[in-house]
Coordinates of N, CA, C and O in Angstrom, one line a residue:
M898 N 86.3 103.2 116.4 CA 87.7 103.5 116.1 C 88.0 102.9 114.7 O 87.5 101.9 114.3
T899 N 88.7 103.7 113.9 CA 89.0 103.4 112.5 C 90.2 102.4 112.5 O 91.3 102.7 113.1
S900 N 90.1 101.3 111.8 CA 91.2 100.3 111.7 C 92.2 100.9 110.7 O 91.9 101.7 109.9
P901 N 93.5 100.4 110.8 CA 94.5 100.8 109.8 C 94.0 100.5 108.4 O 94.2 101.3 107.5
L902 N 93.4 99.3 108.2 CA 92.9 99.0 106.9 C 91.9 100.0 106.4 O 91.9 100.4 105.2
D903 N 91.0 100.4 107.3 CA 90.0 101.4 106.9 C 90.7 102.7 106.5 O 90.3 103.4 105.5
R904 N 91.7 103.1 107.2 CA 92.5 104.3 106.9 C 93.1 104.2 105.5 O 93.1 105.2 104.8
F905 N 93.6 103.0 105.1 CA 94.2 102.9 103.8 C 93.1 103.0 102.7 O 93.3 103.8 101.7
Y906 N 91.9 102.4 102.9 CA 90.8 102.5 102.0 C 90.4 104.0 101.9 O 90.1 104.5 100.8
Q907 N 90.3 104.6 103.0 CA 89.8 106.0 103.0 C 90.8 107.0 102.2 O 90.4 108.0 101.7
A908 N 92.1 106.6 102.2 CA 93.1 107.4 101.5 C 93.1 107.2 100.0 O 93.8 107.9 99.3
I909 N 92.4 106.2 99.5 CA 92.4 106.0 98.1 C 91.2 106.8 97.5 O 90.1 106.6 97.9
R910 N 91.5 107.7 96.5 CA 90.5 108.5 95.9 C 90.0 107.9 94.6 O 90.8 107.5 93.8
D911 N 88.6 107.9 94.5 CA 88.0 107.5 93.2 C 87.9 108.7 92.3 O 87.4 109.7 92.7
V912 N 88.4 108.5 91.1 CA 88.3 109.6 90.1 C 87.5 109.0 88.9 O 88.0 108.2 88.1
P913 N 86.2 109.4 88.8 CA 85.4 108.9 87.8 C 85.8 109.4 86.4 O 86.3 110.5 86.2
D914 N 85.6 108.5 85.4 CA 85.8 108.8 84.0 C 87.3 109.2 83.7 O 87.5 110.1 82.9
F915 N 88.2 108.5 84.3 CA 89.6 108.8 84.1 C 90.3 107.4 83.9 O 90.1 106.5 84.8
P916 N 91.1 107.1 82.9 CA 91.5 108.0 81.9 C 90.5 108.2 80.7 O 90.7 108.9 79.8
E917 N 89.4 107.4 80.8 CA 88.3 107.5 79.8 C 87.0 107.3 80.5 O 86.9 106.8 81.6
K918 N 86.0 107.7 79.8 CA 84.6 107.6 80.3 C 84.3 106.1 80.7 O 84.6 105.2 80.0
G919 N 83.7 106.0 81.9 CA 83.3 104.7 82.3 C 84.3 104.0 83.3 O 84.0 103.0 83.9
I920 N 85.5 104.5 83.3 CA 86.5 104.0 84.2 C 86.5 104.8 85.5 O 86.4 106.0 85.5
V921 N 86.6 104.1 86.6 CA 86.8 104.7 87.9 C 88.2 104.5 88.4 O 88.6 103.3 88.8
Y922 N 89.1 105.5 88.3 CA 90.5 105.4 88.6 C 90.7 105.4 90.1 O 90.2 106.2 90.8
K923 N 91.6 104.5 90.6 CA 91.9 104.5 92.0 C 93.2 105.3 92.2 O 94.3 104.8 91.8
D924 N 93.1 106.5 92.7 CA 94.2 107.4 92.8 C 94.9 107.2 94.2 O 94.2 107.4 95.2
I925 N 96.1 106.8 94.1 CA 96.9 106.5 95.4 C 97.6 107.8 95.9 O 98.1 107.7 97.0
T926 N 97.5 108.9 95.3 CA 98.3 110.1 95.7 C 97.9 110.5 97.1 O 98.8 111.0 97.9
P927 N 96.6 110.5 97.5 CA 96.3 110.9 98.9 C 97.0 110.0 100.0 O 97.5 110.5 101.0
L928 N 97.2 108.7 99.7 CA 97.9 107.8 100.6 C 99.4 108.3 100.6 O 100.0 108.3 101.7
L929 N 100.0 108.7 99.5 CA 101.3 109.1 99.4 C 101.6 110.4 100.1 O 102.7 110.7 100.6
H930 N 100.6 111.2 100.2 CA 100.7 112.5 100.9 C 100.8 112.3 102.4 O 101.2 113.3 103.1
A931 N 100.4 111.2 103.0 CA 100.4 110.9 104.4 C 101.6 110.0 104.7 O 101.4 108.8 104.5
P932 N 102.7 110.5 105.1 CA 103.9 109.6 105.3 C 103.6 108.4 106.2 O 104.1 107.3 106.0
D933 N 102.8 108.6 107.3 CA 102.6 107.5 108.2 C 101.8 106.4 107.5 O 102.1 105.2 107.7
L934 N 100.8 106.8 106.7 CA 100.0 105.8 106.0 C 100.9 105.1 104.9 O 100.8 103.8 104.7
F935 N 101.7 105.8 104.2 CA 102.5 105.2 103.2 C 103.5 104.2 103.8 O 103.6 103.0 103.3
V936 N 104.1 104.5 104.9 CA 105.0 103.6 105.6 C 104.3 102.4 106.1 O 104.7 101.2 105.8
Q937 N 103.1 102.6 106.7 CA 102.3 101.5 107.2 C 101.9 100.6 106.0 O 101.9 99.3 106.1
A938 N 101.5 101.2 104.9 CA 101.0 100.4 103.8 C 102.1 99.5 103.2 O 101.9 98.3 102.9
T939 N 103.3 100.1 103.0 CA 104.4 99.3 102.5 C 104.8 98.2 103.4 O 105.1 97.1 103.0
E940 N 104.7 98.4 104.8 CA 105.0 97.4 105.7 C 103.9 96.2 105.6 O 104.3 95.1 105.6
K941 N 102.7 96.6 105.5 CA 101.6 95.6 105.5 C 101.6 94.8 104.2 O 101.1 93.7 104.1
M942 N 102.1 95.5 103.1 CA 102.1 94.8 101.8 C 103.0 93.5 101.9 O 102.7 92.6 101.1
T943 N 104.0 93.5 102.7 CA 104.9 92.4 102.8 C 104.6 91.4 103.9 O 105.4 90.4 104.0
V944 N 103.5 91.6 104.6 CA 103.2 90.6 105.7 C 103.0 89.2 105.1 O 102.3 89.1 104.0
G945 N 103.6 88.3 105.6 CA 103.5 86.9 105.2 C 104.5 86.5 104.1 O 104.6 85.4 103.7
I946 N 105.3 87.5 103.7 CA 106.4 87.2 102.7 C 107.7 87.2 103.5 O 108.1 88.1 104.2
S947 N 108.4 86.1 103.4 CA 109.7 85.9 104.1 C 110.8 86.4 103.3 O 111.0 86.1 102.1
S948 N 111.7 87.2 104.0 CA 112.9 87.7 103.3 C 113.8 86.5 102.9 O 114.6 86.6 101.9
A949 N 113.6 85.3 103.5 CA 114.4 84.2 103.1 C 114.0 83.6 101.7 O 114.7 82.9 101.1
D950 N 112.8 84.1 101.3 CA 112.2 83.6 100.0 C 112.4 84.6 98.8 O 112.0 84.3 97.7
V951 N 113.0 85.7 99.1 CA 113.1 86.8 98.1 C 114.6 87.3 98.0 O 115.1 87.7 99.0
D952 N 115.1 87.3 96.8 CA 116.5 87.9 96.6 C 116.3 89.3 96.0 O 117.1 90.2 96.4
K953 N 115.3 89.5 95.2 CA 115.1 90.8 94.5 C 113.7 91.0 94.4 O 112.8 90.1 94.3
V954 N 113.3 92.3 94.3 CA 112.0 92.8 94.0 C 112.1 93.4 92.6 O 112.9 94.3 92.4
L955 N 111.2 93.0 91.8 CA 111.1 93.6 90.4 C 109.9 94.5 90.5 O 108.8 94.1 90.8
V956 N 110.2 95.8 90.3 CA 109.1 96.8 90.4 C 108.8 97.4 89.0 O 109.7 97.6 88.1
I957 N 107.5 97.6 88.8 CA 107.0 98.0 87.4 C 106.8 99.5 87.4 O 106.2 100.1 88.2
E958 N 107.3 100.1 86.3 CA 107.2 101.5 86.0 C 105.7 101.9 86.0 O 104.9 101.2 85.4
A959 N 105.4 103.0 86.4 CA 106.1 104.1 87.1 C 105.7 104.1 88.6 O 106.5 104.2 89.5
R960 N 104.4 103.9 88.9 CA 104.0 104.0 90.3 C 104.6 102.9 91.1 O 104.8 103.0 92.3
G961 N 104.8 101.7 90.5 CA 105.4 100.6 91.3 C 106.8 101.0 91.9 O 107.2 100.5 92.9
F962 N 107.5 102.0 91.2 CA 108.8 102.4 91.7 C 108.7 103.0 93.1 O 109.6 103.0 93.9
L963 N 107.5 103.6 93.4 CA 107.4 104.2 94.7 C 107.5 103.2 95.8 O 107.9 103.5 97.0
F964 N 107.2 102.0 95.6 CA 107.2 100.9 96.6 C 108.5 100.1 96.6 O 108.7 99.3 97.5
A965 N 109.4 100.4 95.7 CA 110.6 99.6 95.5 C 111.5 99.7 96.8 O 111.8 98.6 97.3
G966 N 111.8 100.9 97.2 CA 112.7 101.0 98.4 C 112.2 100.4 99.6 O 112.8 99.5 100.3
P967 N 111.0 100.8 100.1 CA 110.4 100.2 101.3 C 110.2 98.7 101.3 O 110.5 98.0 102.3
V968 N 109.7 98.2 100.2 CA 109.5 96.7 100.1 C 110.8 96.0 100.1 O 111.0 95.0 100.8
A969 N 111.8 96.5 99.3 CA 113.1 95.8 99.2 C 113.8 95.9 100.6 O 114.4 94.9 101.0
K970 N 113.7 97.0 101.3 CA 114.3 97.1 102.6 C 113.6 96.1 103.6 O 114.3 95.5 104.3
A971 N 112.3 96.0 103.6 CA 111.6 95.1 104.5 C 112.0 93.7 104.2 O 112.0 92.9 105.1
L972 N 112.4 93.4 103.0 CA 112.7 92.0 102.6 C 114.2 91.8 102.5 O 114.6 90.7 102.1
D973 N 115.0 92.8 102.7 CA 116.5 92.7 102.6 C 116.8 92.2 101.2 O 117.6 91.2 101.0
A974 N 116.2 92.8 100.2 CA 116.4 92.4 98.8 C 116.9 93.5 97.9 O 116.7 94.7 98.2
G975 N 117.4 93.1 96.8 CA 117.8 94.1 95.8 C 116.6 94.5 94.9 O 115.5 93.9 95.1
I976 N 116.8 95.5 94.1 CA 115.7 96.0 93.3 C 116.0 95.9 91.8 O 117.1 96.2 91.4
V977 N 115.0 95.4 91.0 CA 115.1 95.4 89.6 C 114.0 96.3 89.0 O 112.9 96.2 89.4
L978 N 114.4 97.2 88.1 CA 113.5 98.1 87.5 C 113.0 97.5 86.2 O 113.8 97.2 85.3
A979 N 111.7 97.4 86.1 CA 111.0 97.0 84.8 C 110.5 98.3 84.2 O 109.6 98.9 84.8
R980 N 111.0 98.7 83.0 CA 110.7 99.9 82.4 C 110.0 99.7 81.1 O 110.1 98.6 80.5
K981 N 109.4 100.7 80.6 CA 108.8 100.7 79.2 C 110.0 100.6 78.3 O 111.1 101.0 78.6
A982 N 109.7 100.1 77.1 CA 110.8 99.9 76.1 C 111.6 101.2 75.8 O 111.0 102.2 75.7
G983 N 112.9 101.0 75.7 CA 113.8 102.1 75.3 C 114.2 103.0 76.4 O 114.9 104.0 76.2
K984 N 113.8 102.8 77.7 CA 114.1 103.7 78.8 C 115.4 103.3 79.6 O 115.8 104.1 80.3
L985 N 115.8 102.1 79.4 CA 117.0 101.7 80.2 C 118.3 101.9 79.4 O 118.3 101.7 78.2
P986 N 119.4 102.3 80.1 CA 120.6 102.7 79.3 C 121.5 101.6 78.9 O 122.5 101.9 78.2
W987 N 121.3 100.4 79.3 CA 122.3 99.4 79.1 C 121.7 98.2 78.3 O 120.5 98.3 77.9
K988 N 122.4 97.1 78.2 CA 121.8 95.9 77.5 C 120.6 95.5 78.2 O 120.5 95.4 79.4
R989 N 119.6 95.2 77.4 CA 118.2 94.9 77.9 C 117.7 93.5 77.5 O 118.0 93.0 76.5
R990 N 116.8 93.0 78.4 CA 116.0 91.9 78.1 C 114.6 92.4 78.0 O 114.1 93.2 78.8
R991 N 113.8 92.0 76.9 CA 112.5 92.6 76.6 C 111.4 91.5 76.5 O 111.7 90.4 76.0
V992 N 110.2 91.8 77.0 CA 109.1 91.0 76.9 C 107.9 91.8 76.4 O 107.6 92.9 76.9
E993 N 107.3 91.4 75.3 CA 106.1 92.1 74.7 C 104.9 91.3 75.3 O 104.9 90.1 75.5
Y994 N 103.8 92.1 75.4 CA 102.6 91.5 75.9 C 101.4 92.2 75.3 O 101.5 93.3 74.8
S995 N 100.3 91.5 75.3 CA 99.1 92.0 74.6 C 98.2 92.8 75.5 O 98.1 92.5 76.7
L996 N 97.6 93.9 75.0 CA 96.7 94.7 75.6 C 95.4 94.6 74.9 O 95.4 94.1 73.7
E997 N 94.3 95.1 75.4 CA 93.0 95.1 74.7 C 93.1 95.9 73.4 O 92.5 95.6 72.4
Y998 N 94.0 96.9 73.3 CA 94.1 97.8 72.2 C 95.4 97.7 71.4 O 95.7 98.6 70.7
G999 N 96.2 96.6 71.7 CA 97.5 96.5 71.0 C 98.5 95.7 71.8 O 98.1 94.8 72.5
T1000 N 99.7 96.1 71.7 CA 100.8 95.5 72.5 C 101.6 96.5 73.2 O 101.6 97.7 72.9
D1001 N 102.3 96.1 74.2 CA 103.2 96.9 75.0 C 104.4 96.1 75.3 O 104.4 94.9 75.0
A1002 N 105.4 96.6 75.9 CA 106.6 95.8 76.3 C 107.2 96.4 77.6 O 107.1 97.6 77.8
I1003 N 107.9 95.5 78.3 CA 108.7 96.0 79.4 C 110.1 95.4 79.2 O 110.3 94.4 78.5
E1004 N 111.1 96.1 79.8 CA 112.5 95.7 79.7 C 113.1 95.8 81.1 O 112.7 96.6 81.9
I1005 N 114.1 94.9 81.3 CA 115.0 95.0 82.4 C 116.4 94.9 81.9 O 116.7 94.5 80.8
H1006 N 117.4 95.3 82.7 CA 118.8 95.1 82.3 C 119.1 93.6 82.2 O 118.6 92.9 83.1
E1007 N 119.8 93.2 81.3 CA 120.0 91.8 81.1 C 120.7 91.1 82.2 O 120.6 89.9 82.4
D1008 N 121.5 91.9 83.1 CA 122.1 91.3 84.2 C 121.4 91.6 85.6 O 121.9 91.3 86.6
A1009 N 120.2 92.0 85.5 CA 119.4 92.4 86.7 C 119.0 91.2 87.5 O 118.9 91.3 88.7
V1010 N 118.7 90.1 86.9 CA 118.3 88.9 87.6 C 119.3 87.8 87.2 O 119.5 87.4 86.1
E1011 N 119.9 87.2 88.3 CA 120.8 86.1 88.1 C 120.1 84.8 88.1 O 119.0 84.7 88.8
P1012 N 120.6 83.8 87.4 CA 119.9 82.5 87.4 C 119.7 82.0 88.8 O 120.6 82.1 89.7
G1013 N 118.5 81.5 89.1 CA 118.2 81.0 90.4 C 117.7 82.0 91.4 O 117.2 81.6 92.5
E1014 N 117.9 83.3 91.2 CA 117.4 84.3 92.1 C 115.9 84.2 92.2 O 115.2 84.1 91.2
R1015 N 115.4 84.4 93.5 CA 114.0 84.4 93.7 C 113.5 85.9 93.7 O 114.0 86.7 94.4
V1016 N 112.5 86.1 92.8 CA 112.1 87.5 92.5 C 110.7 87.7 92.8 O 109.8 87.0 92.3
L1017 N 110.3 88.7 93.6 CA 109.0 89.1 93.9 C 108.6 90.3 93.0 O 109.3 91.3 92.9
V1018 N 107.5 90.2 92.3 CA 107.0 91.2 91.4 C 106.1 92.2 92.2 O 105.2 91.7 92.9
V1019 N 106.4 93.5 92.2 CA 105.7 94.5 93.0 C 105.2 95.6 92.1 O 105.9 96.1 91.2
D1020 N 103.9 96.0 92.3 CA 103.4 97.1 91.6 C 102.3 97.7 92.5 O 101.9 97.1 93.5
D1021 N 101.8 98.9 92.0 CA 100.7 99.5 92.8 C 99.4 98.9 92.6 O 98.6 98.7 93.6
V1022 N 99.0 98.5 91.4 CA 97.7 98.0 91.1 C 97.8 96.7 90.3 O 98.5 96.7 89.3
L1023 N 97.0 95.7 90.7 CA 96.7 94.5 89.8 C 95.4 94.8 89.2 O 94.4 94.8 89.9
A1024 N 95.3 94.9 87.9 CA 94.1 95.1 87.2 C 93.8 93.9 86.3 O 93.4 92.9 86.9
T1025 N 94.1 93.9 85.0 CA 93.8 92.8 84.2 C 94.9 91.7 84.2 O 94.8 90.6 83.7
G1026 N 96.1 92.1 84.8 CA 97.2 91.1 85.0 C 98.2 91.0 83.9 O 99.2 90.3 84.0
G1027 N 98.0 91.8 82.8 CA 98.9 91.7 81.6 C 100.3 92.1 82.0 O 101.3 91.4 81.6
T1028 N 100.5 93.2 82.6 CA 101.9 93.7 82.9 C 102.5 92.8 83.9 O 103.7 92.5 83.8
A1029 N 101.8 92.4 85.0 CA 102.4 91.5 86.0 C 102.8 90.2 85.4 O 103.8 89.6 85.7
R1030 N 102.0 89.7 84.5 CA 102.3 88.4 83.8 C 103.5 88.6 83.0 O 104.4 87.7 83.0
A1031 N 103.7 89.7 82.3 CA 104.9 90.0 81.5 C 106.1 90.1 82.4 O 107.2 89.6 82.1
A1032 N 105.9 90.6 83.6 CA 107.0 90.7 84.6 C 107.5 89.4 85.0 O 108.7 89.1 85.1
A1033 N 106.5 88.5 85.3 CA 106.8 87.1 85.7 C 107.6 86.4 84.5 O 108.6 85.7 84.8
Q1034 N 107.1 86.6 83.3 CA 107.8 86.0 82.2 C 109.2 86.5 82.0 O 110.1 85.7 81.8
I1035 N 109.5 87.8 82.2 CA 110.9 88.3 82.1 C 111.8 87.7 83.2 O 112.9 87.5 82.9
V1036 N 111.2 87.5 84.4 CA 112.0 86.9 85.4 C 112.4 85.5 85.0 O 113.5 85.1 85.1
E1037 N 111.4 84.7 84.5 CA 111.7 83.3 84.2 C 112.7 83.2 83.0 O 113.5 82.4 83.0
E1038 N 112.5 84.1 82.0 CA 113.4 84.1 80.8 C 114.8 84.5 81.2 O 115.8 84.2 80.5
S1039 N 115.0 85.2 82.4 CA 116.3 85.6 82.9 C 116.9 84.5 83.7 O 118.1 84.7 84.2
G1040 N 116.2 83.4 83.9 CA 116.7 82.3 84.7 C 116.3 82.4 86.2 O 116.8 81.6 87.0
G1041 N 115.6 83.5 86.5 CA 115.1 83.7 87.9 C 113.9 82.8 88.2 O 113.4 82.2 87.3
R1042 N 113.6 82.7 89.5 CA 112.4 82.0 90.0 C 111.4 83.0 90.5 O 111.8 83.8 91.4
L1043 N 110.2 82.9 90.1 CA 109.2 83.8 90.6 C 108.8 83.5 92.1 O 108.4 82.3 92.4
A1044 N 109.0 84.4 92.9 CA 108.7 84.3 94.4 C 107.2 84.6 94.7 O 106.7 84.3 95.7
G1045 N 106.6 85.3 93.7 CA 105.2 85.8 93.9 C 105.0 87.2 93.5 O 105.8 87.8 92.8
F1046 N 103.8 87.7 93.9 CA 103.4 89.1 93.5 C 103.0 89.8 94.7 O 102.4 89.3 95.7
C1047 N 103.2 91.2 94.7 CA 102.8 92.0 95.8 C 102.2 93.3 95.3 O 102.9 94.0 94.5
F1048 N 101.0 93.6 95.6 CA 100.3 94.8 95.1 C 99.7 95.7 96.3 O 99.3 95.1 97.3
L1049 N 99.6 97.0 96.1 CA 98.9 97.8 97.0 C 97.4 97.5 96.8 O 96.7 97.3 97.8
I1050 N 96.9 97.5 95.6 CA 95.5 97.4 95.2 C 95.3 96.3 94.2 O 96.1 96.2 93.3
E1051 N 94.2 95.6 94.4 CA 93.8 94.6 93.4 C 92.4 94.9 93.0 O 91.5 95.0 93.9
L1052 N 92.1 95.1 91.7 CA 90.8 95.3 91.2 C 90.2 93.9 90.9 O 90.3 93.5 89.7
A1053 N 89.7 93.3 91.9 CA 89.3 91.8 91.7 C 88.2 91.6 90.6 O 88.2 90.6 90.0
F1054 N 87.4 92.6 90.3 CA 86.4 92.5 89.3 C 87.0 92.4 87.9 O 86.3 91.9 87.0
L1055 N 88.2 92.7 87.7 CA 88.9 92.5 86.4 C 89.6 91.2 86.3 O 90.1 90.8 85.3
D1056 N 89.6 90.4 87.4 CA 90.1 89.0 87.4 C 91.6 88.9 87.0 O 91.9 87.8 86.4
G1057 N 92.4 89.8 87.2 CA 93.8 89.8 86.8 C 94.5 88.6 87.5 O 95.5 88.0 86.9
R1058 N 94.2 88.3 88.7 CA 94.8 87.2 89.5 C 94.8 85.9 88.7 O 95.7 85.1 88.7
S1059 N 93.7 85.6 88.0 CA 93.6 84.4 87.3 C 94.5 84.3 86.1 O 94.8 83.2 85.5
R1060 N 95.0 85.4 85.6 CA 95.9 85.5 84.5 C 97.4 85.4 84.9 O 98.3 85.4 84.0
L1061 N 97.7 85.3 86.2 CA 99.0 85.2 86.7 C 99.5 83.8 86.8 O 98.6 82.9 87.1
P1062 N 100.8 83.5 86.7 CA 101.3 82.2 86.9 C 101.1 81.8 88.4 O 100.9 82.7 89.2
D1063 N 101.2 80.5 88.7 CA 101.0 80.1 90.0 C 102.1 80.7 90.9 O 103.2 80.9 90.5
G1064 N 101.7 81.1 92.1 CA 102.5 81.7 93.1 C 101.7 82.6 94.0 O 100.6 83.0 93.7
P1065 N 102.3 82.9 95.2 CA 101.5 83.7 96.1 C 101.2 85.1 95.5 O 102.1 85.7 94.8
V1066 N 100.0 85.7 95.8 CA 99.7 87.0 95.4 C 99.2 87.7 96.7 O 98.2 87.4 97.3
N1067 N 100.0 88.8 97.1 CA 99.6 89.6 98.2 C 99.0 90.9 97.7 O 99.7 91.6 96.9
S1068 N 97.8 91.2 98.1 CA 97.2 92.5 97.8 C 96.7 93.1 99.1 O 95.9 92.5 99.8
L1069 N 97.2 94.3 99.4 CA 96.8 95.0 100.6 C 95.3 95.4 100.6 O 94.5 95.1 101.5
L1070 N 94.8 96.0 99.5 CA 93.5 96.5 99.3 C 92.8 95.8 98.1 O 93.5 95.7 97.1
T1071 N 91.6 95.4 98.3 CA 90.9 94.7 97.2 C 89.6 95.4 96.9 O 88.9 95.8 97.8
Y1072 N 89.3 95.7 95.6 CA 88.1 96.3 95.2 C 87.3 95.3 94.3 O 88.0 94.8 93.4
P1073 N 86.0 95.1 94.5 CA 85.2 95.7 95.5 C 85.8 95.3 96.9 O 86.3 94.2 97.0
R1074 N 85.6 96.2 97.8 CA 86.1 96.1 99.1 C 85.6 94.8 99.8 O 84.5 94.5 99.7
V1075 N 86.6 94.1 100.4 CA 86.3 92.8 101.1 C 86.1 93.2 102.6 O 87.0 93.9 103.1
S1076 N 85.1 92.7 103.2 CA 84.8 93.0 104.6 C 85.8 92.3 105.4 O 86.3 91.2 105.1
G1077 N 86.1 92.9 106.6 CA 86.9 92.2 107.6 C 88.2 92.8 107.8 O 89.1 93.2 107.8

C-alpha cells in the first residue's frame, strides 16, 4: 500500500535542465492537479505548528501564494504577501538580498506585520535559503517575531536550512528523499 508521503513524492515531477542545464527542477504542478493531494499536503505542512504560536503567515511570491489560504486557515492566521519589488500598491517595507548572480528584493506592505506579531514564513521550496532569510529579516524589521518556516519541499543538498535564523523549520518533502 502506498503511504500518503509516497503519494506526495510521486506527484512531484523532475524536469531536467530547467531553468538551465544541470538543474533538476522540482515541478509541483502535478500535485496541484490532484485536489485531494493538495489539501492533504497543506494539512501535513502545518503538523506540529500550533495556531497559538502564529498570528500571520508570510507567503513568498509566486508559488508560495498557492499555500497561503490553506495554511492560514489551518492556523487561524492572517496572510502577509511578500512580493518582488514594485508589485505592491501601497507603502512598502523592502529587504534586498544577495543571489549567486546579483541581488533581488522582496517587499511587504508597511502595515502588514504589527509589532510583536508571530509570523510563520511559508513557501513552496527551500533551496539555498536566501529568499526565506530575507523574509525573516523583513518580519524582524517590521517588529514582528519569527515563528518559524514551513515549506512543501526542501532541497537539503543545497543546505538552505543552515542559512536561516534559529527557529523551527517544517518541510513536508526532503530531497534527496529521506526514508521513513
